[in-house]
Coordinates of C-alpha atoms in Angstrom, one line a residue:
Chain N
M1 CA 61.1 -34.5 -47.0
A2 CA 58.6 -37.9 -46.9
A3 CA 60.2 -38.6 -43.4
G4 CA 59.4 -34.9 -41.8
F5 CA 55.4 -35.3 -43.6
K6 CA 55.1 -39.0 -41.9
T7 CA 57.0 -37.8 -38.2
A8 CA 54.0 -34.6 -38.9
E9 CA 50.6 -36.8 -40.2
P10 CA 51.8 -40.5 -40.0
L11 CA 47.7 -40.6 -41.1
E12 CA 47.6 -38.5 -44.0
Y13 CA 50.7 -39.7 -44.9
H14 CA 49.5 -43.9 -44.3
R15 CA 46.2 -43.3 -46.4
S16 CA 48.2 -41.2 -49.0
F17 CA 49.5 -44.8 -50.3
L18 CA 46.0 -46.6 -49.2
K19 CA 44.6 -44.4 -52.0
E20 CA 47.5 -45.8 -54.9
N21 CA 46.4 -49.5 -53.1
C22 CA 49.6 -50.1 -51.8
R23 CA 51.4 -49.7 -47.9
S24 CA 54.1 -47.9 -47.1
D25 CA 56.9 -50.1 -47.4
G26 CA 55.8 -51.0 -51.0
R27 CA 53.1 -54.3 -50.4
E28 CA 50.0 -55.0 -51.4
L29 CA 47.4 -54.5 -49.5
G30 CA 46.9 -58.8 -48.8
E31 CA 50.6 -58.9 -49.3
F32 CA 52.4 -60.4 -46.1
R33 CA 56.0 -59.5 -44.7
P34 CA 58.6 -62.7 -45.7
T35 CA 58.5 -65.4 -43.3
T36 CA 61.2 -66.8 -42.3
L37 CA 61.9 -69.9 -39.9
N38 CA 64.8 -71.4 -37.8
I39 CA 64.1 -74.7 -35.7
S40 CA 66.6 -75.6 -33.3
S41 CA 67.0 -72.8 -31.9
I42 CA 67.8 -73.0 -28.0
S43 CA 70.2 -76.2 -27.0
T44 CA 68.8 -76.4 -23.5
A45 CA 65.0 -76.6 -24.8
D46 CA 63.6 -79.3 -25.4
G47 CA 61.5 -78.1 -28.4
S48 CA 62.5 -74.5 -29.9
A49 CA 61.7 -73.0 -33.0
L50 CA 62.7 -68.4 -34.0
V51 CA 60.3 -67.3 -36.7
K52 CA 60.7 -63.9 -38.0
I53 CA 57.8 -61.9 -40.2
G54 CA 59.7 -58.7 -42.0
N55 CA 61.3 -57.7 -38.4
T56 CA 58.6 -58.8 -35.7
T57 CA 61.0 -61.4 -34.6
V58 CA 59.6 -64.2 -31.9
I59 CA 61.6 -67.1 -30.5
C60 CA 59.4 -70.1 -28.2
G61 CA 61.2 -72.4 -26.3
I62 CA 59.3 -75.7 -24.7
K63 CA 60.2 -77.4 -21.9
A64 CA 58.9 -80.4 -20.4
E65 CA 58.9 -81.8 -17.0
L66 CA 57.0 -84.4 -14.5
T67 CA 53.9 -83.4 -12.7
M68 CA 51.5 -84.4 -11.1
P69 CA 48.3 -84.4 -13.0
P70 CA 45.5 -82.0 -12.4
S71 CA 42.7 -83.2 -10.2
D72 CA 39.7 -82.5 -12.8
A73 CA 41.6 -84.6 -15.8
P74 CA 43.2 -87.0 -13.5
N75 CA 44.8 -88.4 -17.5
K76 CA 45.2 -85.8 -19.2
G77 CA 49.0 -84.1 -19.9
Y78 CA 48.8 -79.6 -19.6
M79 CA 50.5 -77.1 -21.7
V80 CA 51.2 -73.4 -20.3
P81 CA 52.0 -70.9 -22.6
N82 CA 53.4 -67.4 -21.8
V83 CA 53.8 -65.1 -23.9
D84 CA 56.6 -62.6 -22.6
L85 CA 56.9 -58.7 -24.4
P86 CA 60.5 -57.5 -22.8
P87 CA 61.6 -53.8 -22.4
L88 CA 63.9 -55.4 -25.4
C89 CA 60.9 -55.6 -28.0
S90 CA 59.8 -52.3 -28.5
S91 CA 60.3 -48.4 -26.7
K92 CA 56.3 -49.3 -25.3
F93 CA 56.8 -51.7 -23.1
R94 CA 58.1 -51.1 -19.4
P95 CA 59.7 -53.2 -17.7
G96 CA 57.9 -54.8 -14.4
P97 CA 54.7 -57.5 -14.5
P98 CA 53.2 -59.0 -17.5
G99 CA 51.3 -56.2 -18.6
E100 CA 48.3 -56.3 -20.8
Q101 CA 49.2 -57.2 -24.1
A102 CA 51.0 -59.8 -22.8
Q103 CA 48.5 -61.1 -21.1
A104 CA 46.2 -61.1 -23.3
A105 CA 48.5 -63.0 -26.0
S106 CA 49.1 -65.2 -23.3
Q107 CA 45.3 -66.2 -23.1
F108 CA 45.1 -66.0 -26.7
I109 CA 47.9 -68.8 -27.5
A110 CA 46.2 -70.7 -24.9
D111 CA 42.4 -70.2 -26.3
V112 CA 43.8 -71.7 -30.1
I113 CA 45.5 -74.8 -28.3
E114 CA 42.4 -75.1 -26.8
S115 CA 40.1 -75.1 -29.7
S116 CA 42.9 -76.5 -31.9
D117 CA 43.2 -79.5 -30.1
L118 CA 47.0 -79.5 -31.2
I119 CA 48.3 -82.2 -29.1
N120 CA 46.0 -85.0 -27.6
M121 CA 46.6 -84.5 -24.2
E122 CA 45.9 -88.0 -22.9
E123 CA 49.6 -88.4 -24.7
L124 CA 51.3 -86.5 -22.1
C125 CA 49.5 -88.5 -19.6
I126 CA 52.5 -91.0 -18.4
E127 CA 50.3 -93.0 -15.2
K128 CA 46.7 -91.9 -14.7
S129 CA 46.6 -89.6 -11.2
K130 CA 50.2 -89.9 -11.0
L131 CA 52.3 -88.3 -13.9
C132 CA 52.4 -86.8 -16.6
W133 CA 54.4 -84.5 -18.5
V134 CA 53.3 -80.4 -18.4
L135 CA 55.2 -78.3 -21.8
Y136 CA 56.4 -74.7 -20.4
C137 CA 55.6 -73.1 -24.0
D138 CA 57.5 -69.6 -23.2
I139 CA 56.8 -67.6 -26.0
M140 CA 59.3 -64.5 -26.2
C141 CA 59.5 -61.4 -28.5
L142 CA 62.6 -59.7 -29.7
D143 CA 61.6 -57.5 -31.8
Y144 CA 57.8 -56.0 -32.0
D145 CA 56.9 -54.6 -35.9
G146 CA 53.3 -55.5 -35.5
N147 CA 51.8 -59.2 -35.9
L148 CA 52.9 -60.7 -32.6
L149 CA 49.5 -63.2 -32.4
D150 CA 50.5 -64.5 -35.8
A151 CA 54.6 -65.0 -35.3
C152 CA 53.5 -66.5 -31.4
I153 CA 51.5 -69.7 -33.8
I154 CA 53.6 -70.0 -36.0
V155 CA 56.5 -70.2 -33.8
L156 CA 55.2 -72.3 -30.9
L157 CA 53.9 -74.8 -33.1
A158 CA 57.1 -75.4 -35.6
A159 CA 58.7 -75.2 -31.6
L160 CA 56.1 -78.5 -31.2
K161 CA 57.0 -80.3 -34.1
N162 CA 60.3 -80.0 -33.2
A163 CA 60.1 -81.3 -29.1
Q164 CA 61.2 -84.2 -28.1
L165 CA 60.3 -85.9 -24.9
S166 CA 62.6 -88.3 -23.5
E167 CA 61.3 -92.2 -22.4
V168 CA 59.2 -92.5 -19.0
T169 CA 58.3 -95.8 -16.6
I170 CA 57.4 -96.1 -13.2
N171 CA 58.7 -98.4 -11.5
K172 CA 56.8 -101.1 -10.0
E173 CA 59.1 -101.4 -6.8
T174 CA 60.2 -98.2 -5.6
D175 CA 57.3 -96.1 -7.6
L176 CA 59.5 -93.4 -8.8
A177 CA 60.1 -92.7 -12.2
E178 CA 62.9 -93.5 -14.6
V179 CA 63.6 -91.4 -17.3
D180 CA 65.6 -92.4 -20.1
I181 CA 67.5 -90.0 -21.8
Q182 CA 68.8 -91.4 -24.7
K183 CA 65.4 -92.8 -25.8
K184 CA 63.7 -89.7 -27.4
K185 CA 60.6 -89.7 -29.2
P186 CA 58.3 -86.7 -31.2
L187 CA 55.5 -85.5 -30.1
K188 CA 52.1 -86.0 -32.1
I189 CA 50.6 -82.9 -33.5
N190 CA 46.7 -83.3 -34.9
R191 CA 46.4 -80.3 -36.1
L192 CA 48.2 -76.6 -38.2
P193 CA 46.3 -73.8 -36.8
V194 CA 48.0 -70.8 -38.8
G195 CA 46.8 -67.3 -37.5
S196 CA 46.4 -64.3 -39.9
S197 CA 45.6 -60.4 -39.1
F198 CA 44.0 -57.9 -40.0
A199 CA 44.0 -54.7 -39.7
V200 CA 41.1 -52.0 -40.7
F201 CA 42.2 -48.1 -41.9
D202 CA 39.1 -46.1 -41.3
D203 CA 36.1 -47.9 -40.7
S204 CA 36.9 -49.6 -44.6
I205 CA 40.1 -50.8 -45.9
I206 CA 41.4 -53.6 -45.0
I207 CA 45.0 -54.6 -44.7
V208 CA 47.3 -57.9 -44.0
D209 CA 50.0 -58.6 -41.5
P210 CA 50.2 -55.1 -40.3
T211 CA 53.3 -53.7 -39.2
A212 CA 53.4 -51.7 -35.0
E213 CA 52.9 -48.0 -37.2
E214 CA 49.6 -49.5 -38.8
E215 CA 48.5 -51.7 -36.2
S216 CA 48.9 -47.7 -34.1
L217 CA 47.1 -46.3 -37.0
S218 CA 44.4 -48.2 -37.3
T219 CA 40.7 -48.2 -36.3
A220 CA 40.1 -52.3 -35.8
L221 CA 42.5 -55.3 -35.6
L222 CA 41.4 -59.3 -36.0
T223 CA 42.9 -62.2 -36.3
V224 CA 40.9 -65.3 -38.1
V225 CA 42.9 -68.8 -36.9
T226 CA 42.5 -71.7 -39.0
D227 CA 43.4 -75.7 -39.5
E228 CA 45.3 -76.9 -42.0
E229 CA 40.6 -78.4 -42.7
D230 CA 39.4 -75.0 -43.2
R231 CA 37.9 -74.6 -40.2
L232 CA 38.1 -71.8 -38.5
C233 CA 39.7 -71.8 -34.8
A234 CA 39.9 -68.5 -33.5
V235 CA 38.0 -65.2 -34.8
H236 CA 39.6 -62.7 -32.4
K237 CA 38.3 -59.0 -32.8
P238 CA 39.0 -57.1 -29.5
G239 CA 36.7 -54.3 -30.6
G240 CA 37.8 -50.8 -32.7
T241 CA 35.1 -50.0 -35.6
S242 CA 32.3 -52.3 -36.4
L243 CA 32.9 -55.4 -39.7
S244 CA 30.1 -56.0 -42.5
G245 CA 29.5 -60.1 -43.6
E246 CA 31.5 -59.7 -46.6
K247 CA 34.3 -58.2 -45.3
L248 CA 34.7 -60.9 -42.8
Q249 CA 34.1 -64.0 -45.2
H250 CA 37.1 -61.9 -47.4
C251 CA 39.1 -61.8 -43.9
I252 CA 38.8 -65.8 -43.7
N253 CA 39.6 -66.8 -47.0
R254 CA 43.0 -64.6 -47.2
A255 CA 43.4 -67.0 -43.3
I256 CA 42.4 -70.5 -45.5
T257 CA 45.1 -68.9 -48.5
R258 CA 47.7 -68.5 -45.4
N259 CA 47.2 -71.5 -43.8
K260 CA 48.2 -73.4 -46.9
E261 CA 51.6 -71.0 -47.0
I262 CA 52.8 -71.5 -44.1
S263 CA 52.0 -75.3 -43.4
K264 CA 54.0 -76.1 -46.2
L265 CA 57.3 -73.9 -45.6
V266 CA 56.6 -76.0 -42.2
G267 CA 56.0 -78.9 -43.2
K268 CA 58.9 -78.7 -46.6
Y269 CA 61.7 -78.0 -43.6
L270 CA 60.5 -80.1 -41.1
S271 CA 61.1 -82.8 -44.0
I272 CA 64.6 -81.8 -44.6
C273 CA 67.4 -83.4 -42.3
P274 CA 68.9 -81.7 -38.8
E275 CA 71.9 -80.7 -39.5
V276 CA 70.7 -79.2 -42.7
R277 CA 68.3 -77.6 -41.4
R278 CA 70.5 -76.2 -38.4
A279 CA 72.5 -74.7 -41.0
I280 CA 69.9 -72.9 -43.3
P281 CA 66.7 -70.6 -41.6
A282 CA 64.2 -71.1 -44.2
P283 CA 62.6 -68.2 -45.5
L284 CA 59.2 -68.1 -47.3
Chain W
M1 CA 8.4 -68.2 -18.6
T2 CA 6.4 -66.2 -15.8
L3 CA 7.1 -62.4 -16.2
K4 CA 8.1 -61.2 -13.2
S5 CA 6.2 -58.3 -10.7
A6 CA 7.7 -54.8 -11.7
S7 CA 9.7 -53.4 -8.8
C8 CA 11.6 -50.5 -9.3
A9 CA 13.7 -52.1 -11.9
T10 CA 12.5 -52.3 -15.6
R11 CA 12.6 -56.1 -16.1
G12 CA 12.9 -57.0 -20.0
L13 CA 10.4 -60.0 -21.5
C14 CA 11.8 -63.3 -22.2
L15 CA 11.2 -63.8 -25.7
R16 CA 10.7 -66.8 -27.9
T17 CA 12.4 -66.5 -31.4
M18 CA 11.9 -69.1 -33.6
T19 CA 14.6 -68.7 -36.7
E20 CA 13.9 -69.6 -40.2
L21 CA 17.6 -71.5 -40.2
D22 CA 17.8 -74.8 -39.1
Q23 CA 16.1 -76.2 -36.2
S24 CA 18.2 -74.0 -34.1
C25 CA 16.4 -72.4 -31.4
S26 CA 17.1 -69.0 -29.7
V27 CA 15.9 -68.0 -26.5
L28 CA 17.1 -65.2 -24.6
R29 CA 16.9 -66.2 -21.1
E30 CA 15.2 -63.7 -18.8
Y31 CA 16.7 -60.6 -18.7
G32 CA 16.2 -57.5 -16.7
S33 CA 18.7 -54.0 -15.7
E34 CA 18.4 -51.6 -12.7
Q35 CA 20.4 -48.1 -13.5
S36 CA 21.2 -45.3 -10.9
L37 CA 21.7 -47.8 -8.3
L38 CA 25.2 -46.6 -6.5
S39 CA 25.4 -43.2 -5.4
K40 CA 29.1 -42.6 -6.3
P41 CA 30.3 -43.1 -9.3
D42 CA 28.4 -40.9 -12.4
G43 CA 26.7 -43.8 -14.2
S44 CA 26.1 -47.9 -13.1
S45 CA 23.9 -49.9 -13.0
T46 CA 23.3 -54.2 -13.7
F47 CA 22.0 -56.6 -16.0
V48 CA 21.2 -59.5 -15.2
Q49 CA 21.0 -62.2 -18.1
G50 CA 19.3 -65.6 -16.3
D51 CA 21.5 -66.4 -13.6
T52 CA 24.2 -64.5 -15.2
S53 CA 24.4 -60.7 -13.3
I54 CA 27.5 -57.8 -13.5
L55 CA 27.0 -54.9 -11.5
A56 CA 28.7 -52.2 -13.7
G57 CA 30.0 -48.5 -12.4
V58 CA 31.4 -45.9 -14.6
Y59 CA 33.4 -42.5 -13.6
G60 CA 34.2 -40.2 -16.1
P61 CA 35.0 -37.3 -17.3
A62 CA 37.6 -37.6 -14.8
E63 CA 41.0 -36.5 -13.9
V64 CA 43.7 -39.1 -15.6
K65 CA 47.7 -39.7 -14.9
V66 CA 49.5 -37.7 -16.6
S67 CA 51.7 -40.7 -17.9
K68 CA 48.6 -42.4 -19.3
E69 CA 46.8 -39.4 -20.5
I70 CA 46.2 -38.5 -24.7
Y71 CA 46.4 -35.1 -26.3
D72 CA 43.6 -35.2 -28.1
R73 CA 41.0 -38.3 -26.7
A74 CA 39.6 -39.3 -23.0
T75 CA 41.2 -42.8 -21.9
V76 CA 39.3 -45.9 -21.4
E77 CA 39.8 -47.9 -18.8
V78 CA 37.7 -51.4 -17.9
L79 CA 38.3 -53.7 -14.5
I80 CA 36.6 -56.2 -14.1
Q81 CA 36.6 -57.9 -11.1
P82 CA 36.0 -61.2 -10.8
K83 CA 33.4 -63.3 -7.7
M84 CA 36.3 -64.5 -6.3
G85 CA 40.2 -64.0 -6.2
L86 CA 42.4 -61.7 -7.5
P87 CA 41.5 -60.2 -11.2
G88 CA 44.3 -62.9 -13.6
V89 CA 44.6 -63.0 -16.8
R90 CA 41.3 -64.3 -18.1
E91 CA 40.0 -60.9 -16.6
R92 CA 42.6 -59.4 -18.9
T93 CA 41.6 -60.7 -22.0
R94 CA 37.8 -59.8 -21.5
E95 CA 38.7 -56.0 -20.0
Q96 CA 40.4 -55.6 -23.8
C97 CA 37.8 -56.9 -25.3
V98 CA 35.5 -54.5 -23.1
R99 CA 37.6 -51.8 -23.2
E100 CA 38.3 -51.5 -27.3
T101 CA 34.4 -52.2 -27.6
C102 CA 33.4 -49.1 -25.2
K103 CA 36.6 -47.0 -27.4
A104 CA 35.1 -47.2 -30.9
A105 CA 31.6 -46.5 -28.8
L106 CA 32.2 -43.1 -27.0
L107 CA 33.0 -40.6 -28.7
L108 CA 36.0 -39.5 -26.7
T109 CA 37.3 -36.9 -28.7
L110 CA 34.7 -34.7 -26.8
H111 CA 36.9 -34.9 -23.7
P112 CA 40.9 -34.9 -24.6
R113 CA 43.0 -35.9 -22.0
S114 CA 40.2 -37.5 -19.6
S115 CA 39.7 -40.8 -18.2
V116 CA 36.7 -43.3 -18.9
T117 CA 36.4 -46.1 -16.4
V118 CA 34.4 -48.6 -15.9
I119 CA 34.1 -51.1 -13.7
L120 CA 32.1 -54.4 -13.7
Q121 CA 31.5 -56.5 -10.9
V122 CA 30.9 -60.4 -11.1
I123 CA 27.9 -61.0 -8.6
H124 CA 26.6 -64.2 -10.3
D125 CA 28.5 -66.0 -13.5
D126 CA 25.7 -68.4 -14.9
G127 CA 27.1 -68.4 -18.4
S128 CA 27.9 -65.8 -21.0
L129 CA 29.7 -64.0 -18.6
L130 CA 31.5 -61.7 -21.5
S131 CA 28.5 -60.4 -22.9
C132 CA 26.9 -59.8 -19.4
C133 CA 29.6 -57.5 -18.7
L134 CA 29.1 -55.8 -22.1
N135 CA 25.6 -54.9 -21.7
A136 CA 26.1 -53.9 -18.7
A137 CA 29.1 -51.8 -19.6
C138 CA 26.1 -49.8 -22.1
M139 CA 23.8 -49.3 -19.8
A140 CA 26.2 -47.7 -17.3
L141 CA 27.3 -45.5 -19.8
M142 CA 24.4 -44.5 -20.8
D143 CA 22.8 -44.1 -17.1
A144 CA 26.4 -41.7 -17.0
G145 CA 25.5 -39.4 -19.6
L146 CA 28.7 -40.0 -22.0
P147 CA 28.2 -39.5 -25.7
M148 CA 28.7 -42.6 -27.6
S149 CA 27.9 -42.2 -31.5
H150 CA 26.6 -45.8 -31.3
L151 CA 25.0 -48.2 -29.0
F152 CA 26.4 -51.7 -29.0
C153 CA 25.1 -55.0 -27.3
S154 CA 26.8 -58.5 -26.9
V155 CA 25.2 -62.2 -27.6
T156 CA 26.7 -65.6 -27.1
C157 CA 26.6 -68.5 -28.5
A158 CA 27.9 -71.8 -28.5
I159 CA 27.9 -75.0 -30.5
S160 CA 26.8 -78.1 -29.1
K161 CA 28.9 -81.4 -30.1
E162 CA 25.0 -82.1 -32.4
G163 CA 25.6 -79.1 -34.2
Q164 CA 22.9 -77.1 -32.6
I165 CA 23.3 -73.2 -32.0
I166 CA 22.2 -72.3 -28.7
I167 CA 22.1 -68.9 -27.9
D168 CA 22.8 -67.3 -24.0
P169 CA 24.2 -70.2 -22.5
T170 CA 24.5 -71.3 -18.9
A171 CA 27.4 -72.5 -17.6
R172 CA 26.4 -76.4 -18.0
Q173 CA 25.3 -75.5 -21.8
E174 CA 29.1 -74.3 -21.8
K175 CA 30.6 -76.7 -20.8
E176 CA 29.7 -79.3 -22.7
C177 CA 29.4 -77.7 -25.9
R178 CA 32.5 -77.8 -28.4
A179 CA 32.1 -74.0 -29.1
L180 CA 31.3 -70.4 -27.9
L181 CA 31.0 -67.4 -30.0
T182 CA 30.5 -64.2 -28.3
F183 CA 29.8 -61.0 -30.5
A184 CA 29.4 -57.8 -29.8
I185 CA 26.3 -56.2 -31.6
E186 CA 26.0 -52.2 -32.7
S187 CA 22.9 -50.1 -33.1
V188 CA 23.3 -48.5 -36.0
E189 CA 23.6 -50.8 -38.9
C190 CA 23.8 -54.5 -36.8
N191 CA 27.7 -55.3 -38.1
V192 CA 29.8 -56.7 -35.7
L193 CA 32.0 -54.5 -33.3
M194 CA 33.5 -57.3 -31.5
S195 CA 34.2 -61.3 -31.8
S196 CA 35.4 -64.0 -29.1
T197 CA 36.2 -67.5 -30.0
T198 CA 36.8 -70.5 -28.6
G199 CA 36.2 -73.7 -30.1
S200 CA 36.8 -75.2 -33.2
F201 CA 33.6 -74.5 -36.0
S202 CA 33.6 -74.2 -39.7
V203 CA 33.0 -70.9 -41.6
Q204 CA 28.7 -71.4 -42.4
E205 CA 28.6 -72.3 -38.4
L206 CA 29.8 -68.7 -37.9
Q207 CA 27.7 -66.9 -40.4
Q208 CA 24.9 -68.8 -39.3
C209 CA 26.0 -67.0 -35.7
I210 CA 26.3 -64.0 -36.2
A211 CA 22.8 -63.8 -38.2
I212 CA 21.4 -65.5 -35.2
S213 CA 23.4 -62.8 -32.5
Q214 CA 22.5 -60.0 -34.7
K215 CA 18.7 -61.1 -34.9
A216 CA 18.5 -61.3 -31.3
S217 CA 21.0 -58.0 -30.3
E218 CA 17.2 -55.9 -31.9
Q219 CA 15.2 -57.4 -28.8
I220 CA 17.9 -56.2 -26.3
F221 CA 18.5 -52.9 -28.6
Q222 CA 14.4 -52.8 -28.2
F223 CA 15.1 -53.2 -24.3
Y224 CA 17.6 -50.5 -24.0
R225 CA 15.1 -48.2 -25.8
D226 CA 12.1 -49.3 -23.2
S227 CA 14.0 -48.5 -20.2
V228 CA 15.3 -45.4 -20.8
K229 CA 11.7 -44.5 -22.4
R230 CA 10.2 -46.2 -18.7
R231 CA 13.0 -44.2 -16.1
Y232 CA 12.4 -40.4 -18.3
S233 CA 8.9 -40.2 -18.8
K234 CA 9.0 -41.3 -15.0
I235 CA 10.6 -37.8 -14.5
K236 CA 8.8 -34.3 -14.3

């Protein structure tokens, strides 16, 4: 009977739960879904990770390639993030060129990388104006159940922490690059940006970590990205109903708490030795 | 700042607003707008902020493709054409911001199974591009006579490396700043409708920028009122 009500009147169904200060899957309004993390999922990539927030599953693979640095920044390498939402993850995505949501998500991740100063781009440069690393970060959603942006940020962070770059030297005589695959060193990550997404219902109730259903019924969506020093890297609210100053502040506080939870997860998990890590995915 | 002589276009005054907060200097560049300049779209407008200029056209309520129609409300589409080249990923994010803001302001349930299309053409980009797009979109929607629950305007703030907050930055100021924040403010309670930020900043800086934007938005709303009043007082 509840299933029938849910299909016929989805908004009323969710409202009846929100009146009791909880949600249809039993969570509190401010509760995130259980987050699990798996690292080195893709053996052919230089760095990879897989994240599950509830049912939302996102995988990231990092490939490092050698290229010439761009002419306007000859001493810096660069990163190219790409978010892919294939028809596999949800029936609302059709095959073909990337849709608007995928493109907006890719641009958002690129902005977060730049705003949070995640990696020192000068470190990716091998020789000024001649050779640098370009990191292709391919983020693919395998199962879309809401809260895509948070998952993308966590998976990118974990994959970068896991990435190993080979040592490259330039042979002075031949002027060619020599890659030493045996010697690998990890990337130095400056910051730990973590995102928290919120959905606004009926202009007043704010819920954290919305599922795909809750996202489609909400009147506004908000994503706040903070780093470990409690500085904001992004406040992304693409329209929707207005938010007052206090509600925004409340969301930012929740985002700061979430940052601490995720930093502990990523830090603790990465400190375990690689063999054990591959066997056990870490739960939060 | 000199007031340029008024042509058939309504020109806004450039006002200097010193806020009580810090030494932050909030000066909106000279802004102006013209409505109903194109004959084919249902509504059109240009919005000029300093040297940044956007031309907006609105078609609606019009026919919608069956694949895109929604049974109980109008479908809003936004297209942003850059000055050079084809629209890319950056334009898509801007389109998403403009579309969601327009969806919140328009009374879409009055026109089910129809479409409202907003087309924005970048004439010149000298900073605060997203703000100018939103302001031009709002003026064009007003010109088209589409029913809205509230008006919206947009303000961009840049935080310089020294921590100074600059409002309505030029392209050069945007390049040299540490953080860039764009807000869309609604006219009824001056709350934040849309927020798009790049760069990192503290929570206090965010609150300051929101307060400055809300104050600056009052000027822009007053400008909307004056330009509409001036336009309709001419019609006999």
